[in-house]
Amino acid sequence: MRASTYPRNTLSNILSQLLISLLLGAILFAGLLAGALVGFQMWHAGTIYPGVRIAGVEVGGLTQSQAAARVTSQVNFPQTGRILLRDGNTTWAVTPAELGLFLDPETSVQRAFQTGRAGSPIRRVREELETWYYGADLSPAFLLDQRIAYRYLASVASQVDRPTVEASLSLQGAEVVALPGETGRRVDIEATLAKLSQQLLSMQDGVIELVVVETPPQVLDASQQADVARAILSQPLTLSLPAGQPDQKQWVIDQQTLAGMLSIERGAAGYRVSLNNSLMRTYLGNLAPNVDIYPQNARFIFNDKTRKLDVLEKSIIGRSLDVEATLKVVQEQVAAGYHSVPLVFTEVKPAVEDTATAESLGITELVHAESSYFYGSSAARVQNIQAAAARFHGLLVPPGAVFSMASALGDISLDNGYAEAMIILGGKTIKGVGGGVCQVSTTLFRAAFFAGFPVIERTPHAYRVSYYERVAGGAINPNFAGLDATVFVPLVDFKFRNDSDHWLLMETYVNPSASSITWKFYSTGDGRTVDWHTTGTVNVVPAKEPEYVENPELPQGEIKQVDWAVEGADVSVSRTVYRNGAVYFEDTFNTHYEPWADVFEYGPGTELPNRDKPQDADGG
């Protein structure tokens, strides 16, 4: 049996007709779909497409104004939301609206209306279909006024912020007061605001931890240094001379004074407690004169037989308070908790120790001896001459040095062996301690003058004094007028320079029985000789009229002469010093003497000779 077959053209026609039908059907469906979309769009031309929601609020099919009203009434997160700001255990509850969050309904609805209407045609169709089938829930638009949020955070910060407090250490009298430090805290408003903004725009309640910046103090605790200060002030500070010193004195600084000298300094690492260097240095500087011992050269006499030096007084090794070294030790000892600190001294050796020899000092011979005479002096005046002369016996003058008689003489007082005798003061002869010392200064002046040493400072007496013009036996030599010198410590001094290359040894000898004082210079001669010339007394002025002064200590009827008249005059003494025959130097000493009157003291009620009435006490 043979299978039946269709003609080829018949099958092809059938397939062609089928394809045409399918194509026509697709075109018809597309047309219907397009028509439906166009109809959908036209139907919702003024409304939001169905399926669109804003924060869950259905707004599809509503006009923009209707949707805005609905969203405004139903989206109330700014008013009902809760934001909790927290700093540790402290919290602040606040609504988003209070932080400046506001709903923007117009913008929110505008976004909803644009759903399915923006972009390319394909995108619009896709959004229309997806919205219709699935729905679309849009986030509302909000406005955040950060100025409001910033102000609110600033008010919170005012409750949180606190300044950094450094630990303090101070004194109230001698009491130490220590307060601990505190860490500072500051709300970082900008950083907190950034976190807050993110939370608000999420439309979720939440907890926001404040961003707090902590600033610890440089010094949190001063208790350790407070203990150091209390330890320093627990007892007085005692300064003492080091062991081995001949005198063992102590100086005690009480706690109240010590507190005033305490230094409290704050640095990056903390407080440092010590004694104030400046105040302590001043204290030690004031103490130094009371503890320093000046070195003293040995004193010698020249043995004319052996031509050697015999020790008269041993040398004294001095000590000088080393203020800086003592200050360092005090600080160290006080810091270590000690309250008794020895002073630190530097040993100061004298220029000439008692082991020195005549050869080492260049003292080989007597270069000059000078004597003056004090016939008629009272016992008190002689005592003063002896006391003053002893200060110079065995004394050494270095080569090139200026010798000050006042410095070597020291304090003229009753405690130092002087007695009251007549002195010239303020243009009058009065009783005072040390009358007669000028006999010694005059002798030294003449010794320096005739030995050929330069005289640096010399002051003559106010009037001529007979003692200084007498020679052996008591006679007056008027050529000695103008060769006197007065010393009144500390105002008036006599100075000369040892301008030789050798040390100068001075020896003084007082012979009361011969009414003489002799001053000797021992050294090594350098060929000096002296020529001198005096004008004698010129421009002579007669003595003043006698003066009578009442002395209530004298009995009635007694008259006592206390000063003697002398003429006033001018004297000029010139000197030429030669060395090895050549002129070495020349100088001149000019002296002006005031005229002087006889002065008598009398007892009250005494009748005066040839006087109409007595003079008053000041000689007027």
mmCIF file of C-alpha atoms in Angstrom, residues 122-405:
data_model
loop_
_atom_site.group_PDB
_atom_site.id
_atom_site.type_symbol
_atom_site.label_atom_id
_atom_site.label_comp_id
_atom_site.label_asym_id
_atom_site.label_seq_id
_atom_site.Cartn_x
_atom_site.Cartn_y
_atom_site.Cartn_z
ATOM 1 C CA ILE A 122 10.751 51.662 28.277
ATOM 2 C CA ARG A 123 11.697 52.716 31.859
ATOM 3 C CA ARG A 124 8.366 54.476 32.306
ATOM 4 C CA VAL A 125 6.411 51.438 31.094
ATOM 5 C CA ARG A 126 8.435 49.160 33.337
ATOM 6 C CA GLU A 127 7.840 51.384 36.400
ATOM 7 C CA GLU A 128 4.120 51.624 35.583
ATOM 8 C CA LEU A 129 3.783 47.852 35.362
ATOM 9 C CA GLU A 130 5.944 47.157 38.460
ATOM 10 C CA THR A 131 4.086 49.737 40.501
ATOM 11 C CA TRP A 132 0.704 48.351 39.371
ATOM 12 C CA TYR A 133 1.722 44.758 40.049
ATOM 13 C CA TYR A 134 4.138 45.033 43.023
ATOM 14 C CA GLY A 135 3.492 48.452 44.466
ATOM 15 C CA ALA A 136 6.156 51.050 45.473
ATOM 16 C CA ASP A 137 6.735 52.396 49.014
ATOM 17 C CA LEU A 138 8.730 55.635 48.908
ATOM 18 C CA SER A 139 10.540 57.372 51.752
ATOM 19 C CA PRO A 140 9.135 60.755 52.605
ATOM 20 C CA ALA A 141 11.278 63.831 52.122
ATOM 21 C CA PHE A 142 12.351 65.627 55.284
ATOM 22 C CA LEU A 143 14.029 68.951 55.981
ATOM 23 C CA LEU A 144 16.648 68.996 58.788
ATOM 24 C CA ASP A 145 17.426 72.443 60.153
ATOM 25 C CA GLN A 146 20.884 71.787 61.593
ATOM 26 C CA ARG A 147 20.904 75.135 63.323
ATOM 27 C CA ILE A 148 18.121 73.911 65.621
ATOM 28 C CA ALA A 149 19.916 70.604 66.195
ATOM 29 C CA TYR A 150 23.161 72.453 66.866
ATOM 30 C CA ARG A 151 21.513 74.724 69.452
ATOM 31 C CA TYR A 152 19.957 71.760 71.210
ATOM 32 C CA LEU A 153 23.273 69.898 71.295
ATOM 33 C CA ALA A 154 24.975 73.064 72.580
ATOM 34 C CA SER A 155 22.508 73.199 75.472
ATOM 35 C CA VAL A 156 23.281 69.545 76.240
ATOM 36 C CA ALA A 157 27.018 70.275 75.966
ATOM 37 C CA SER A 158 26.700 73.024 78.568
ATOM 38 C CA GLN A 159 25.619 70.319 81.009
ATOM 39 C CA VAL A 160 28.313 67.866 79.965
ATOM 40 C CA ASP A 161 31.328 70.038 79.303
ATOM 41 C CA ARG A 162 33.756 70.684 82.129
ATOM 42 C CA PRO A 163 37.209 72.233 82.009
ATOM 43 C CA THR A 164 40.437 70.382 82.572
ATOM 44 C CA VAL A 165 41.618 70.998 86.134
ATOM 45 C CA GLU A 166 45.287 70.625 86.925
ATOM 46 C CA ALA A 167 46.270 69.204 90.266
ATOM 47 C CA SER A 168 47.296 72.044 92.577
ATOM 48 C CA LEU A 169 49.892 72.274 95.288
ATOM 49 C CA SER A 170 50.146 75.362 97.467
ATOM 50 C CA LEU A 171 50.924 76.652 100.914
ATOM 51 C CA GLN A 172 48.736 78.350 103.464
ATOM 52 C CA GLY A 173 51.284 79.584 105.921
ATOM 53 C CA ALA A 174 53.226 76.451 106.798
ATOM 54 C CA GLU A 175 50.337 74.134 105.832
ATOM 55 C CA VAL A 176 50.581 72.203 102.565
ATOM 56 C CA VAL A 177 47.369 72.126 100.511
ATOM 57 C CA ALA A 178 47.091 69.587 97.660
ATOM 58 C CA LEU A 179 44.051 69.233 95.385
ATOM 59 C CA PRO A 180 43.702 66.488 92.733
ATOM 60 C CA GLY A 181 43.315 67.242 89.054
ATOM 61 C CA GLU A 182 40.197 66.531 86.948
ATOM 62 C CA THR A 183 39.919 65.323 83.347
ATOM 63 C CA GLY A 184 38.207 67.845 81.102
ATOM 64 C CA ARG A 185 35.232 66.810 78.919
ATOM 65 C CA ARG A 186 33.869 68.496 75.790
ATOM 66 C CA VAL A 187 31.002 67.406 73.557
ATOM 67 C CA ASP A 188 32.130 67.289 69.929
ATOM 68 C CA ILE A 189 28.963 68.876 68.555
ATOM 69 C CA GLU A 190 29.931 68.492 64.892
ATOM 70 C CA ALA A 191 30.646 64.760 65.213
ATOM 71 C CA THR A 192 27.505 64.177 67.307
ATOM 72 C CA LEU A 193 25.450 66.136 64.792
ATOM 73 C CA ALA A 194 26.650 63.885 61.974
ATOM 74 C CA LYS A 195 25.470 60.767 63.866
ATOM 75 C CA LEU A 196 22.205 62.437 64.793
ATOM 76 C CA SER A 197 21.437 63.475 61.201
ATOM 77 C CA GLN A 198 21.902 59.920 59.978
ATOM 78 C CA GLN A 199 19.555 58.581 62.672
ATOM 79 C CA LEU A 200 16.849 61.180 62.031
ATOM 80 C CA LEU A 201 16.734 60.598 58.290
ATOM 81 C CA SER A 202 16.298 56.871 58.878
ATOM 82 C CA MET A 203 12.878 57.613 60.463
ATOM 83 C CA GLN A 204 13.759 55.278 63.277
ATOM 84 C CA ASP A 205 13.771 55.889 66.989
ATOM 85 C CA GLY A 206 17.242 55.405 68.386
ATOM 86 C CA VAL A 207 19.902 56.084 70.971
ATOM 87 C CA ILE A 208 22.715 58.483 70.065
ATOM 88 C CA GLU A 209 25.842 58.347 72.174
ATOM 89 C CA LEU A 210 27.278 61.830 72.528
ATOM 90 C CA VAL A 211 30.737 62.157 71.032
ATOM 91 C CA VAL A 212 32.739 63.429 74.020
ATOM 92 C CA VAL A 213 36.403 64.419 73.813
ATOM 93 C CA GLU A 214 38.248 64.028 77.105
ATOM 94 C CA THR A 215 41.344 66.067 77.922
ATOM 95 C CA PRO A 216 43.316 64.760 80.888
ATOM 96 C CA PRO A 217 45.354 67.273 82.926
ATOM 97 C CA GLN A 218 49.113 67.373 82.667
ATOM 98 C CA VAL A 219 49.246 66.747 86.389
ATOM 99 C CA LEU A 220 46.484 64.591 87.800
ATOM 100 C CA ASP A 221 47.910 63.927 91.256
ATOM 101 C CA ALA A 222 50.201 66.110 93.416
ATOM 102 C CA SER A 223 50.029 64.037 96.570
ATOM 103 C CA GLN A 224 53.575 62.699 96.286
ATOM 104 C CA GLN A 225 55.145 66.156 96.091
ATOM 105 C CA ALA A 226 52.759 67.330 98.809
ATOM 106 C CA ASP A 227 54.307 64.691 101.045
ATOM 107 C CA VAL A 228 57.763 66.002 100.123
ATOM 108 C CA ALA A 229 56.728 69.538 101.081
ATOM 109 C CA ARG A 230 55.246 68.333 104.377
ATOM 110 C CA ALA A 231 58.446 66.441 105.141
ATOM 111 C CA ILE A 232 60.540 69.568 104.516
ATOM 112 C CA LEU A 233 58.328 71.640 106.808
ATOM 113 C CA SER A 234 58.046 68.987 109.499
ATOM 114 C CA GLN A 235 61.119 70.333 111.336
ATOM 115 C CA PRO A 236 63.281 73.472 111.346
ATOM 116 C CA LEU A 237 66.274 73.455 109.018
ATOM 117 C CA THR A 238 69.573 73.679 110.884
ATOM 118 C CA LEU A 239 72.728 74.860 109.150
ATOM 119 C CA SER A 240 75.955 74.125 110.972
ATOM 120 C CA LEU A 241 79.677 74.459 110.579
ATOM 121 C CA PRO A 242 81.354 71.291 109.338
ATOM 122 C CA ALA A 243 83.104 69.001 111.782
ATOM 123 C CA GLY A 244 86.644 69.967 112.622
ATOM 124 C CA GLN A 245 86.057 73.708 112.672
ATOM 125 C CA PRO A 246 87.234 75.475 115.829
ATOM 126 C CA ASP A 247 83.852 77.136 116.310
ATOM 127 C CA GLN A 248 80.711 75.031 116.249
ATOM 128 C CA LYS A 249 77.835 77.392 115.600
ATOM 129 C CA GLN A 250 74.386 76.638 114.240
ATOM 130 C CA TRP A 251 71.774 78.661 112.387
ATOM 131 C CA VAL A 252 68.171 77.488 112.651
ATOM 132 C CA ILE A 253 65.522 78.369 110.062
ATOM 133 C CA ASP A 254 62.113 77.815 111.667
ATOM 134 C CA GLN A 255 59.227 76.186 109.807
ATOM 135 C CA GLN A 256 57.373 79.435 109.184
ATOM 136 C CA THR A 257 60.431 81.027 107.586
ATOM 137 C CA LEU A 258 61.173 77.792 105.763
ATOM 138 C CA ALA A 259 57.680 77.814 104.289
ATOM 139 C CA GLY A 260 58.350 81.270 102.884
ATOM 140 C CA MET A 261 61.486 79.915 101.205
ATOM 141 C CA LEU A 262 59.759 76.876 99.710
ATOM 142 C CA SER A 263 59.504 76.793 95.937
ATOM 143 C CA ILE A 264 56.684 74.884 94.224
ATOM 144 C CA GLU A 265 57.197 74.687 90.458
ATOM 145 C CA ARG A 266 54.909 72.922 88.000
ATOM 146 C CA GLY A 267 56.309 71.345 84.885
ATOM 147 C CA ALA A 268 55.057 68.946 82.228
ATOM 148 C CA ALA A 269 55.946 65.967 84.413
ATOM 149 C CA GLY A 270 54.377 67.320 87.586
ATOM 150 C CA TYR A 271 55.270 69.447 90.564
ATOM 151 C CA ARG A 272 58.760 69.920 91.914
ATOM 152 C CA VAL A 273 59.226 71.015 95.520
ATOM 153 C CA SER A 274 62.491 72.521 96.683
ATOM 154 C CA LEU A 275 63.851 75.527 98.501
ATOM 155 C CA ASN A 276 63.828 78.689 96.426
ATOM 156 C CA ASN A 277 67.347 79.050 95.052
ATOM 157 C CA SER A 278 67.225 82.832 94.969
ATOM 158 C CA LEU A 279 65.964 83.201 98.550
ATOM 159 C CA MET A 280 68.338 80.547 99.857
ATOM 160 C CA ARG A 281 71.250 82.138 98.015
ATOM 161 C CA THR A 282 70.399 85.488 99.607
ATOM 162 C CA TYR A 283 70.196 83.879 103.046
ATOM 163 C CA LEU A 284 73.587 82.214 102.616
ATOM 164 C CA GLY A 285 75.057 85.414 101.196
ATOM 165 C CA ASN A 286 73.967 87.285 104.312
ATOM 166 C CA LEU A 287 75.324 84.485 106.465
ATOM 167 C CA ALA A 288 78.741 84.464 104.792
ATOM 168 C CA PRO A 289 80.224 87.512 106.587
ATOM 169 C CA ASN A 290 79.368 85.891 109.915
ATOM 170 C CA VAL A 291 81.125 82.616 109.150
ATOM 171 C CA ASP A 292 83.949 83.590 106.815
ATOM 172 C CA ILE A 293 87.400 83.728 108.332
ATOM 173 C CA TYR A 294 89.796 85.927 106.449
ATOM 174 C CA PRO A 295 93.247 84.478 106.020
ATOM 175 C CA GLN A 296 95.933 86.306 107.933
ATOM 176 C CA ASN A 297 99.566 86.456 107.056
ATOM 177 C CA ALA A 298 102.038 85.437 109.658
ATOM 178 C CA ARG A 299 103.595 88.315 111.554
ATOM 179 C CA PHE A 300 107.339 88.491 111.894
ATOM 180 C CA ILE A 301 110.082 90.582 113.378
ATOM 181 C CA PHE A 302 113.409 90.906 111.633
ATOM 182 C CA ASN A 303 116.242 89.566 113.741
ATOM 183 C CA ASP A 304 119.019 92.100 113.203
ATOM 184 C CA LYS A 305 121.637 89.628 114.450
ATOM 185 C CA THR A 306 120.698 86.545 112.436
ATOM 186 C CA ARG A 307 119.107 88.576 109.612
ATOM 187 C CA LYS A 308 116.289 86.055 109.645
ATOM 188 C CA LEU A 309 112.592 86.354 110.323
ATOM 189 C CA ASP A 310 111.325 85.330 113.735
ATOM 190 C CA VAL A 311 107.633 84.362 113.871
ATOM 191 C CA LEU A 312 105.670 86.799 115.973
ATOM 192 C CA GLU A 313 102.206 85.401 115.180
ATOM 193 C CA LYS A 314 101.416 82.301 113.188
ATOM 194 C CA SER A 315 99.464 82.649 109.976
ATOM 195 C CA ILE A 316 95.756 81.846 109.940
ATOM 196 C CA ILE A 317 94.204 79.764 107.176
ATOM 197 C CA GLY A 318 90.945 81.383 106.147
ATOM 198 C CA ARG A 319 87.659 79.900 105.054
ATOM 199 C CA SER A 320 85.123 81.259 102.628
ATOM 200 C CA LEU A 321 81.546 80.069 102.498
ATOM 201 C CA ASP A 322 80.956 78.437 99.115
ATOM 202 C CA VAL A 323 77.410 79.649 98.595
ATOM 203 C CA GLU A 324 76.712 77.666 95.429
ATOM 204 C CA ALA A 325 78.149 74.415 96.770
ATOM 205 C CA THR A 326 76.264 74.877 100.043
ATOM 206 C CA LEU A 327 73.074 75.602 98.118
ATOM 207 C CA LYS A 328 73.485 72.367 96.156
ATOM 208 C CA VAL A 329 74.069 70.330 99.327
ATOM 209 C CA VAL A 330 71.107 71.950 101.083
ATOM 210 C CA GLN A 331 68.792 71.092 98.182
ATOM 211 C CA GLU A 332 70.042 67.498 98.053
ATOM 212 C CA GLN A 333 69.843 66.951 101.799
ATOM 213 C CA VAL A 334 66.422 68.552 102.148
ATOM 214 C CA ALA A 335 65.094 66.454 99.244
ATOM 215 C CA ALA A 336 66.437 63.349 100.990
ATOM 216 C CA GLY A 337 64.549 64.222 104.169
ATOM 217 C CA TYR A 338 67.396 65.607 106.273
ATOM 218 C CA HIS A 339 66.978 68.711 108.414
ATOM 219 C CA SER A 340 70.571 69.326 109.480
ATOM 220 C CA VAL A 341 73.001 70.391 106.784
ATOM 221 C CA PRO A 342 76.670 71.369 107.155
ATOM 222 C CA LEU A 343 77.877 74.478 105.356
ATOM 223 C CA VAL A 344 80.457 74.060 102.623
ATOM 224 C CA PHE A 345 83.620 76.151 102.792
ATOM 225 C CA THR A 346 86.575 76.807 100.560
ATOM 226 C CA GLU A 347 89.922 76.923 102.301
ATOM 227 C CA VAL A 348 91.751 80.204 101.736
ATOM 228 C CA LYS A 349 95.437 80.184 102.446
ATOM 229 C CA PRO A 350 97.212 83.402 103.382
ATOM 230 C CA ALA A 351 99.753 84.908 101.035
ATOM 231 C CA VAL A 352 102.461 84.504 103.655
ATOM 232 C CA GLU A 353 102.480 81.481 105.942
ATOM 233 C CA ASP A 354 104.649 81.218 109.028
ATOM 234 C CA THR A 355 107.064 79.005 107.091
ATOM 235 C CA ALA A 356 108.093 81.957 104.902
ATOM 236 C CA THR A 357 111.711 83.097 105.030
ATOM 237 C CA ALA A 358 113.388 86.456 104.742
ATOM 238 C CA GLU A 359 114.921 85.356 101.455
ATOM 239 C CA SER A 360 111.572 84.271 99.960
ATOM 240 C CA LEU A 361 109.985 87.614 100.824
ATOM 241 C CA GLY A 362 112.971 89.760 99.912
ATOM 242 C CA ILE A 363 113.311 91.157 103.442
ATOM 243 C CA THR A 364 117.028 91.568 104.047
ATOM 244 C CA GLU A 365 117.621 94.901 105.782
ATOM 245 C CA LEU A 366 116.273 97.949 107.549
ATOM 246 C CA VAL A 367 115.373 100.416 104.784
ATOM 247 C CA HIS A 368 114.092 103.195 107.059
ATOM 248 C CA ALA A 369 113.194 103.999 110.680
ATOM 249 C CA GLU A 370 111.196 107.031 111.772
ATOM 250 C CA SER A 371 110.389 108.328 115.252
ATOM 251 C CA SER A 372 107.998 110.924 116.604
ATOM 252 C CA TYR A 373 107.557 112.197 120.171
ATOM 253 C CA PHE A 374 104.599 112.771 122.431
ATOM 254 C CA TYR A 375 105.995 114.606 125.440
ATOM 255 C CA GLY A 376 103.292 115.759 127.818
ATOM 256 C CA SER A 377 100.695 113.212 126.696
ATOM 257 C CA SER A 378 98.211 111.934 129.222
ATOM 258 C CA ALA A 379 98.227 108.315 130.302
ATOM 259 C CA ALA A 380 95.092 107.730 128.235
ATOM 260 C CA ARG A 381 96.751 109.167 125.121
ATOM 261 C CA VAL A 382 99.831 106.989 125.634
ATOM 262 C CA GLN A 383 97.562 103.953 126.048
ATOM 263 C CA ASN A 384 95.920 104.728 122.733
ATOM 264 C CA ILE A 385 99.260 105.170 120.974
ATOM 265 C CA GLN A 386 100.381 101.779 122.247
ATOM 266 C CA ALA A 387 97.068 100.090 121.260
ATOM 267 C CA ALA A 388 97.141 101.544 117.744
ATOM 268 C CA ALA A 389 100.868 100.893 117.145
ATOM 269 C CA ALA A 390 100.468 97.228 118.158
ATOM 270 C CA ARG A 391 98.092 96.723 115.223
ATOM 271 C CA PHE A 392 100.974 97.249 112.806
ATOM 272 C CA HIS A 393 103.825 95.480 114.570
ATOM 273 C CA GLY A 394 105.043 92.627 112.372
ATOM 274 C CA LEU A 395 102.624 93.475 109.549
ATOM 275 C CA LEU A 396 103.583 92.759 105.922
ATOM 276 C CA VAL A 397 102.801 94.849 102.838
ATOM 277 C CA PRO A 398 102.926 92.957 99.517
ATOM 278 C CA PRO A 399 104.983 94.345 96.638
ATOM 279 C CA GLY A 400 102.908 96.706 94.505
ATOM 280 C CA ALA A 401 100.102 96.924 97.078
ATOM 281 C CA VAL A 402 98.453 100.061 98.466
ATOM 282 C CA PHE A 403 98.482 99.916 102.250
ATOM 283 C CA SER A 404 95.441 101.353 104.059
ATOM 284 C CA MET A 405 96.091 102.330 107.636
#
